Amino acid sequence: MDFDDIPELSADTLALLQSFLGEKQELDDRFAKLQGNADAEFETQKITMDCFQEDWQLSQFWYSEATSDFIASRALKNTQQGEKIAFISSPSAYVAFRNMAPERAIDAYVFEFDKRFDLFKQQFVFYDFNRPLGFSKVEEMKGMFKFIVADPPFLNEDCLSQTMETAQHIAAEDALIMIDTGAVMEELANKLVGAKITGFHPEHGGGLSNEFRCYTTFEDDKLKWI
């Protein structure tokens, strides 16, 4: 190989690369420290999404703090102590809920493909939308959840349909369902579970070009159909 033919990075590009690698290492170190904490310490400390770097290969785009808090507040508003809440492929809203209502942490579960979230131990359910009824305790969780938040990771019919198959299986008879996904999914969301478009516009911290909307099977004082 002729090394003279290998292009050199400009000083600006090299600086950006070094900055990116430095930030990634910092995040990796922070997460490793979090994993290494004793159980007692973990249960008492506040976990934020800053501990989890987005993995774009998994189509991970975390909500903005305002969006996460709003979704968490709707789950809190529409359930009582002891009623179970499922966050399907929506870890940032789950983390917001834990921080908003730590006394309700035992009521909330995060269904997620990313095994970093097994930090949450018994509240973590490994979930692959390609196997909508393939998660552990699938029969035990049938009809268990009063409130379900779902953010299918991909904007296509199969992903939403399979995610809703999971939601319908775990939903209690009087369950409330909130779907946060692309505007192009409006008709399918209504067809699958009767969810209607609301005036709430979910936003992502890094920004996304796709228009996102919120669909629900219910209304409350801050969430209205349009």
PDB file of C-alpha atoms in Angstrom:
ATOM      1  CA  MET A   1       0.000   0.000   0.000  1.00  0.00           C
ATOM      2  CA  ASP A   2       1.246   3.480  -0.849  1.00  0.00           C
ATOM      3  CA  PHE A   3       0.676   5.497   2.364  1.00  0.00           C
ATOM      4  CA  ASP A   4       1.149   8.696   0.399  1.00  0.00           C
ATOM      5  CA  ASP A   5      -2.270   8.006  -1.170  1.00  0.00           C
ATOM      6  CA  ILE A   6      -4.107   7.979   2.191  1.00  0.00           C
ATOM      7  CA  PRO A   7      -5.872  11.346   2.627  1.00  0.00           C
ATOM      8  CA  GLU A   8      -5.070  13.323   5.750  1.00  0.00           C
ATOM      9  CA  LEU A   9      -7.803  14.849   7.887  1.00  0.00           C
ATOM     10  CA  SER A  10      -7.921  18.600   8.107  1.00  0.00           C
ATOM     11  CA  ALA A  11      -7.234  20.158  11.500  1.00  0.00           C
ATOM     12  CA  ASP A  12     -10.916  21.107  11.900  1.00  0.00           C
ATOM     13  CA  THR A  13     -12.140  17.621  10.993  1.00  0.00           C
ATOM     14  CA  LEU A  14      -9.616  16.023  13.304  1.00  0.00           C
ATOM     15  CA  ALA A  15     -10.711  18.302  16.152  1.00  0.00           C
ATOM     16  CA  LEU A  16     -14.365  17.362  15.602  1.00  0.00           C
ATOM     17  CA  LEU A  17     -13.490  13.664  15.544  1.00  0.00           C
ATOM     18  CA  GLN A  18     -11.473  13.948  18.738  1.00  0.00           C
ATOM     19  CA  SER A  19     -14.303  15.863  20.414  1.00  0.00           C
ATOM     20  CA  PHE A  20     -16.827  13.186  19.378  1.00  0.00           C
ATOM     21  CA  LEU A  21     -14.615  10.360  20.618  1.00  0.00           C
ATOM     22  CA  GLY A  22     -14.002  12.207  23.871  1.00  0.00           C
ATOM     23  CA  GLU A  23     -17.743  12.679  24.472  1.00  0.00           C
ATOM     24  CA  LYS A  24     -18.391   9.029  23.642  1.00  0.00           C
ATOM     25  CA  GLN A  25     -15.722   7.885  26.084  1.00  0.00           C
ATOM     26  CA  GLU A  26     -17.190  10.124  28.780  1.00  0.00           C
ATOM     27  CA  LEU A  27     -20.632   8.595  28.232  1.00  0.00           C
ATOM     28  CA  ASP A  28     -19.198   5.081  28.235  1.00  0.00           C
ATOM     29  CA  ASP A  29     -17.371   5.773  31.496  1.00  0.00           C
ATOM     30  CA  ARG A  30     -20.495   7.242  33.087  1.00  0.00           C
ATOM     31  CA  PHE A  31     -22.587   4.236  32.076  1.00  0.00           C
ATOM     32  CA  ALA A  32     -19.942   1.780  33.301  1.00  0.00           C
ATOM     33  CA  LYS A  33     -19.925   3.534  36.667  1.00  0.00           C
ATOM     34  CA  LEU A  34     -23.714   3.337  36.777  1.00  0.00           C
ATOM     35  CA  GLN A  35     -23.612  -0.393  36.054  1.00  0.00           C
ATOM     36  CA  GLY A  36     -21.052  -0.915  38.770  1.00  0.00           C
ATOM     37  CA  ASN A  37     -23.117   0.683  41.514  1.00  0.00           C
ATOM     38  CA  ALA A  38     -24.480  -1.511  44.280  1.00  0.00           C
ATOM     39  CA  ASP A  39     -28.226  -2.214  44.220  1.00  0.00           C
ATOM     40  CA  ALA A  40     -28.930   0.062  47.157  1.00  0.00           C
ATOM     41  CA  GLU A  41     -27.106   2.977  45.548  1.00  0.00           C
ATOM     42  CA  PHE A  42     -28.850   2.454  42.203  1.00  0.00           C
ATOM     43  CA  GLU A  43     -32.315   2.527  43.748  1.00  0.00           C
ATOM     44  CA  THR A  44     -31.690   5.886  45.425  1.00  0.00           C
ATOM     45  CA  GLN A  45     -29.956   7.818  42.654  1.00  0.00           C
ATOM     46  CA  LYS A  46     -31.573   9.763  39.849  1.00  0.00           C
ATOM     47  CA  ILE A  47     -31.031   8.238  36.412  1.00  0.00           C
ATOM     48  CA  THR A  48     -31.239  10.486  33.349  1.00  0.00           C
ATOM     49  CA  MET A  49     -31.107   9.831  29.626  1.00  0.00           C
ATOM     50  CA  ASP A  50     -27.697  11.531  29.599  1.00  0.00           C
ATOM     51  CA  CYS A  51     -26.417   8.148  30.784  1.00  0.00           C
ATOM     52  CA  PHE A  52     -27.568   6.474  27.548  1.00  0.00           C
ATOM     53  CA  GLN A  53     -26.095   7.424  24.204  1.00  0.00           C
ATOM     54  CA  GLU A  54     -28.491   7.154  21.276  1.00  0.00           C
ATOM     55  CA  ASP A  55     -27.806   4.249  18.937  1.00  0.00           C
ATOM     56  CA  TRP A  56     -29.015   5.309  15.520  1.00  0.00           C
ATOM     57  CA  GLN A  57     -28.669   1.758  14.199  1.00  0.00           C
ATOM     58  CA  LEU A  58     -31.478   0.869  16.609  1.00  0.00           C
ATOM     59  CA  SER A  59     -33.414   3.948  15.457  1.00  0.00           C
ATOM     60  CA  GLN A  60     -32.988   5.548  18.869  1.00  0.00           C
ATOM     61  CA  PHE A  61     -33.881   9.216  19.083  1.00  0.00           C
ATOM     62  CA  TRP A  62     -34.596  10.333  22.622  1.00  0.00           C
ATOM     63  CA  TYR A  63     -37.437  12.716  23.356  1.00  0.00           C
ATOM     64  CA  SER A  64     -36.768  16.236  24.497  1.00  0.00           C
ATOM     65  CA  GLU A  65     -37.069  16.688  28.255  1.00  0.00           C
ATOM     66  CA  ALA A  66     -40.353  18.575  27.841  1.00  0.00           C
ATOM     67  CA  THR A  67     -41.857  15.766  25.730  1.00  0.00           C
ATOM     68  CA  SER A  68     -40.675  13.038  28.106  1.00  0.00           C
ATOM     69  CA  ASP A  69     -42.103  14.909  31.078  1.00  0.00           C
ATOM     70  CA  PHE A  70     -45.440  15.498  29.353  1.00  0.00           C
ATOM     71  CA  ILE A  71     -45.879  11.826  28.455  1.00  0.00           C
ATOM     72  CA  ALA A  72     -44.866  10.782  31.960  1.00  0.00           C
ATOM     73  CA  SER A  73     -47.330  13.261  33.458  1.00  0.00           C
ATOM     74  CA  ARG A  74     -50.195  11.768  31.416  1.00  0.00           C
ATOM     75  CA  ALA A  75     -49.343   8.291  32.665  1.00  0.00           C
ATOM     76  CA  LEU A  76     -49.271   9.588  36.222  1.00  0.00           C
ATOM     77  CA  LYS A  77     -52.485  11.594  35.837  1.00  0.00           C
ATOM     78  CA  ASN A  78     -54.487   8.705  34.402  1.00  0.00           C
ATOM     79  CA  THR A  79     -53.455   5.920  36.790  1.00  0.00           C
ATOM     80  CA  GLN A  80     -53.624   5.253  40.491  1.00  0.00           C
ATOM     81  CA  GLN A  81     -51.124   3.643  42.831  1.00  0.00           C
ATOM     82  CA  GLY A  82     -50.825  -0.036  41.964  1.00  0.00           C
ATOM     83  CA  GLU A  83     -52.098   0.293  38.387  1.00  0.00           C
ATOM     84  CA  LYS A  84     -49.443  -0.828  35.914  1.00  0.00           C
ATOM     85  CA  ILE A  85     -47.896   1.272  33.148  1.00  0.00           C
ATOM     86  CA  ALA A  86     -46.008  -0.040  30.104  1.00  0.00           C
ATOM     87  CA  PHE A  87     -43.532   2.037  28.116  1.00  0.00           C
ATOM     88  CA  ILE A  88     -42.994   0.136  24.863  1.00  0.00           C
ATOM     89  CA  SER A  89     -39.866   1.264  22.970  1.00  0.00           C
ATOM     90  CA  SER A  90     -40.131   4.540  24.864  1.00  0.00           C
ATOM     91  CA  PRO A  91     -37.294   4.517  27.406  1.00  0.00           C
ATOM     92  CA  SER A  92     -36.917   8.285  27.724  1.00  0.00           C
ATOM     93  CA  ALA A  93     -40.545   8.649  28.837  1.00  0.00           C
ATOM     94  CA  TYR A  94     -40.057   5.724  31.224  1.00  0.00           C
ATOM     95  CA  VAL A  95     -37.008   7.353  32.822  1.00  0.00           C
ATOM     96  CA  ALA A  96     -38.936  10.624  33.134  1.00  0.00           C
ATOM     97  CA  PHE A  97     -41.765   8.786  34.897  1.00  0.00           C
ATOM     98  CA  ARG A  98     -39.388   7.176  37.399  1.00  0.00           C
ATOM     99  CA  ASN A  99     -37.914  10.545  38.231  1.00  0.00           C
ATOM    100  CA  MET A 100     -41.287  12.259  38.407  1.00  0.00           C
ATOM    101  CA  ALA A 101     -42.902   9.655  40.662  1.00  0.00           C
ATOM    102  CA  PRO A 102     -40.248   7.484  42.338  1.00  0.00           C
ATOM    103  CA  GLU A 103     -42.900   6.091  44.671  1.00  0.00           C
ATOM    104  CA  ARG A 104     -44.628   4.637  41.577  1.00  0.00           C
ATOM    105  CA  ALA A 105     -41.468   3.106  40.043  1.00  0.00           C
ATOM    106  CA  ILE A 106     -42.669  -0.395  40.876  1.00  0.00           C
ATOM    107  CA  ASP A 107     -45.788   0.194  38.743  1.00  0.00           C
ATOM    108  CA  ALA A 108     -43.901   1.041  35.534  1.00  0.00           C
ATOM    109  CA  TYR A 109     -42.161  -1.299  33.092  1.00  0.00           C
ATOM    110  CA  VAL A 110     -39.938  -0.514  30.111  1.00  0.00           C
ATOM    111  CA  PHE A 111     -40.241  -2.874  27.123  1.00  0.00           C
ATOM    112  CA  GLU A 112     -37.019  -2.340  25.219  1.00  0.00           C
ATOM    113  CA  PHE A 113     -34.638  -4.077  22.789  1.00  0.00           C
ATOM    114  CA  ASP A 114     -31.585  -2.231  24.123  1.00  0.00           C
ATOM    115  CA  LYS A 115     -30.236  -4.349  26.958  1.00  0.00           C
ATOM    116  CA  ARG A 116     -28.523  -1.377  28.587  1.00  0.00           C
ATOM    117  CA  PHE A 117     -31.910  -0.713  30.156  1.00  0.00           C
ATOM    118  CA  ASP A 118     -31.733  -3.949  32.123  1.00  0.00           C
ATOM    119  CA  LEU A 119     -30.267  -1.605  34.729  1.00  0.00           C
ATOM    120  CA  PHE A 120     -33.885  -1.341  35.813  1.00  0.00           C
ATOM    121  CA  LYS A 121     -33.870  -5.014  36.733  1.00  0.00           C
ATOM    122  CA  GLN A 122     -37.354  -6.492  37.234  1.00  0.00           C
ATOM    123  CA  GLN A 123     -38.927  -3.410  35.599  1.00  0.00           C
ATOM    124  CA  PHE A 124     -37.095  -4.163  32.335  1.00  0.00           C
ATOM    125  CA  VAL A 125     -38.662  -6.448  29.728  1.00  0.00           C
ATOM    126  CA  PHE A 126     -36.469  -7.395  26.783  1.00  0.00           C
ATOM    127  CA  TYR A 127     -38.651  -6.645  23.778  1.00  0.00           C
ATOM    128  CA  ASP A 128     -38.284  -7.209  20.034  1.00  0.00           C
ATOM    129  CA  PHE A 129     -41.249  -5.916  18.006  1.00  0.00           C
ATOM    130  CA  ASN A 130     -40.534  -8.630  15.421  1.00  0.00           C
ATOM    131  CA  ARG A 131     -41.701 -11.111  18.083  1.00  0.00           C
ATOM    132  CA  PRO A 132     -44.664  -9.226  19.578  1.00  0.00           C
ATOM    133  CA  LEU A 133     -45.592 -12.054  21.955  1.00  0.00           C
ATOM    134  CA  GLY A 134     -42.088 -13.427  22.407  1.00  0.00           C
ATOM    135  CA  PHE A 135     -41.105 -11.583  25.571  1.00  0.00           C
ATOM    136  CA  SER A 136     -40.698 -13.183  28.988  1.00  0.00           C
ATOM    137  CA  LYS A 137     -43.760 -13.462  31.256  1.00  0.00           C
ATOM    138  CA  VAL A 138     -45.987 -12.894  28.221  1.00  0.00           C
ATOM    139  CA  GLU A 139     -48.884 -14.840  29.754  1.00  0.00           C
ATOM    140  CA  GLU A 140     -48.363 -13.412  33.219  1.00  0.00           C
ATOM    141  CA  MET A 141     -48.590  -9.893  31.782  1.00  0.00           C
ATOM    142  CA  LYS A 142     -51.725 -10.514  29.741  1.00  0.00           C
ATOM    143  CA  GLY A 143     -54.323  -7.869  30.614  1.00  0.00           C
ATOM    144  CA  MET A 144     -52.019  -6.375  33.253  1.00  0.00           C
ATOM    145  CA  PHE A 145     -51.532  -2.758  32.149  1.00  0.00           C
ATOM    146  CA  LYS A 146     -53.858   0.196  32.699  1.00  0.00           C
ATOM    147  CA  PHE A 147     -51.782   2.698  30.705  1.00  0.00           C
ATOM    148  CA  ILE A 148     -49.607   1.928  27.669  1.00  0.00           C
ATOM    149  CA  VAL A 149     -47.193   4.279  25.923  1.00  0.00           C
ATOM    150  CA  ALA A 150     -45.783   3.061  22.608  1.00  0.00           C
ATOM    151  CA  ASP A 151     -43.223   4.586  20.264  1.00  0.00           C
ATOM    152  CA  PRO A 152     -42.560   2.023  17.517  1.00  0.00           C
ATOM    153  CA  PRO A 153     -38.908   2.397  16.471  1.00  0.00           C
ATOM    154  CA  PHE A 154     -39.567   2.335  12.729  1.00  0.00           C
ATOM    155  CA  LEU A 155     -42.110   4.205  10.614  1.00  0.00           C
ATOM    156  CA  ASN A 156     -43.737   1.340   8.761  1.00  0.00           C
ATOM    157  CA  GLU A 157     -46.952  -0.658   8.990  1.00  0.00           C
ATOM    158  CA  ASP A 158     -45.364  -3.873  10.222  1.00  0.00           C
ATOM    159  CA  CYS A 159     -43.619  -2.183  13.147  1.00  0.00           C
ATOM    160  CA  LEU A 160     -46.734  -0.348  14.331  1.00  0.00           C
ATOM    161  CA  SER A 161     -48.983  -3.374  13.785  1.00  0.00           C
ATOM    162  CA  GLN A 162     -46.711  -5.720  15.732  1.00  0.00           C
ATOM    163  CA  THR A 163     -46.225  -3.189  18.517  1.00  0.00           C
ATOM    164  CA  MET A 164     -49.996  -2.836  18.809  1.00  0.00           C
ATOM    165  CA  GLU A 165     -50.330  -6.619  18.956  1.00  0.00           C
ATOM    166  CA  THR A 166     -48.175  -6.462  22.065  1.00  0.00           C
ATOM    167  CA  ALA A 167     -50.172  -3.541  23.461  1.00  0.00           C
ATOM    168  CA  GLN A 168     -53.498  -5.298  22.974  1.00  0.00           C
ATOM    169  CA  HIS A 169     -52.193  -8.441  24.655  1.00  0.00           C
ATOM    170  CA  ILE A 170     -50.974  -6.673  27.793  1.00  0.00           C
ATOM    171  CA  ALA A 171     -53.808  -4.131  27.976  1.00  0.00           C
ATOM    172  CA  ALA A 172     -56.328  -4.284  30.795  1.00  0.00           C
ATOM    173  CA  GLU A 173     -60.000  -4.166  29.784  1.00  0.00           C
ATOM    174  CA  ASP A 174     -60.162  -0.416  30.446  1.00  0.00           C
ATOM    175  CA  ALA A 175     -56.612   0.378  29.303  1.00  0.00           C
ATOM    176  CA  LEU A 176     -55.595   3.746  27.887  1.00  0.00           C
ATOM    177  CA  ILE A 177     -53.181   3.703  24.956  1.00  0.00           C
ATOM    178  CA  MET A 178     -50.894   6.508  23.781  1.00  0.00           C
ATOM    179  CA  ILE A 179     -48.946   6.100  20.532  1.00  0.00           C
ATOM    180  CA  ASP A 180     -46.178   8.538  19.604  1.00  0.00           C
ATOM    181  CA  THR A 181     -45.158   8.031  16.007  1.00  0.00           C
ATOM    182  CA  GLY A 182     -45.061   9.641  12.584  1.00  0.00           C
ATOM    183  CA  ALA A 183     -47.927  11.623  11.095  1.00  0.00           C
ATOM    184  CA  VAL A 184     -48.066   9.084   8.249  1.00  0.00           C
ATOM    185  CA  MET A 185     -49.306   6.446  10.726  1.00  0.00           C
ATOM    186  CA  GLU A 186     -52.564   8.249  11.622  1.00  0.00           C
ATOM    187  CA  GLU A 187     -54.945   6.026   9.658  1.00  0.00           C
ATOM    188  CA  LEU A 188     -53.305   2.785  10.808  1.00  0.00           C
ATOM    189  CA  ALA A 189     -53.221   3.831  14.475  1.00  0.00           C
ATOM    190  CA  ASN A 190     -56.957   4.434  14.324  1.00  0.00           C
ATOM    191  CA  LYS A 191     -57.627   1.187  12.477  1.00  0.00           C
ATOM    192  CA  LEU A 192     -55.619  -0.968  14.874  1.00  0.00           C
ATOM    193  CA  VAL A 193     -56.726   0.331  18.290  1.00  0.00           C
ATOM    194  CA  GLY A 194     -59.076   3.243  17.651  1.00  0.00           C
ATOM    195  CA  ALA A 195     -56.437   5.834  18.584  1.00  0.00           C
ATOM    196  CA  LYS A 196     -57.170   9.388  17.388  1.00  0.00           C
ATOM    197  CA  ILE A 197     -54.782  12.207  16.642  1.00  0.00           C
ATOM    198  CA  THR A 198     -54.282  14.798  19.385  1.00  0.00           C
ATOM    199  CA  GLY A 199     -52.935  18.325  19.508  1.00  0.00           C
ATOM    200  CA  PHE A 200     -49.725  17.200  21.201  1.00  0.00           C
ATOM    201  CA  HIS A 201     -46.582  17.219  19.048  1.00  0.00           C
ATOM    202  CA  PRO A 202     -43.800  14.995  20.469  1.00  0.00           C
ATOM    203  CA  GLU A 203     -40.339  16.477  19.990  1.00  0.00           C
ATOM    204  CA  HIS A 204     -36.915  14.864  20.022  1.00  0.00           C
ATOM    205  CA  GLY A 205     -33.796  16.285  21.599  1.00  0.00           C
ATOM    206  CA  GLY A 206     -31.722  15.996  18.446  1.00  0.00           C
ATOM    207  CA  GLY A 207     -34.518  16.966  16.097  1.00  0.00           C
ATOM    208  CA  LEU A 208     -36.009  14.744  13.403  1.00  0.00           C
ATOM    209  CA  SER A 209     -37.142  15.552   9.880  1.00  0.00           C
ATOM    210  CA  ASN A 210     -40.214  13.307  10.178  1.00  0.00           C
ATOM    211  CA  GLU A 211     -43.327  14.943  11.585  1.00  0.00           C
ATOM    212  CA  PHE A 212     -44.312  13.180  14.802  1.00  0.00           C
ATOM    213  CA  ARG A 213     -47.778  13.132  16.307  1.00  0.00           C
ATOM    214  CA  CYS A 214     -49.496  11.651  19.331  1.00  0.00           C
ATOM    215  CA  TYR A 215     -52.500   9.341  19.014  1.00  0.00           C
ATOM    216  CA  THR A 216     -54.592   8.210  21.970  1.00  0.00           C
ATOM    217  CA  THR A 217     -57.646   6.150  22.828  1.00  0.00           C
ATOM    218  CA  PHE A 218     -58.594   8.712  25.499  1.00  0.00           C
ATOM    219  CA  GLU A 219     -58.699  12.408  26.289  1.00  0.00           C
ATOM    220  CA  ASP A 220     -57.844  14.240  29.492  1.00  0.00           C
ATOM    221  CA  ASP A 221     -57.527  17.827  30.652  1.00  0.00           C
ATOM    222  CA  LYS A 222     -54.306  18.424  28.676  1.00  0.00           C
ATOM    223  CA  LEU A 223     -54.610  15.913  25.859  1.00  0.00           C
ATOM    224  CA  LYS A 224     -57.401  16.557  23.369  1.00  0.00           C
ATOM    225  CA  TRP A 225     -58.342  15.024  20.027  1.00  0.00           C
ATOM    226  CA  ILE A 226     -58.402  17.323  17.008  1.00  0.00           C
TER     227      ILE A 226
END
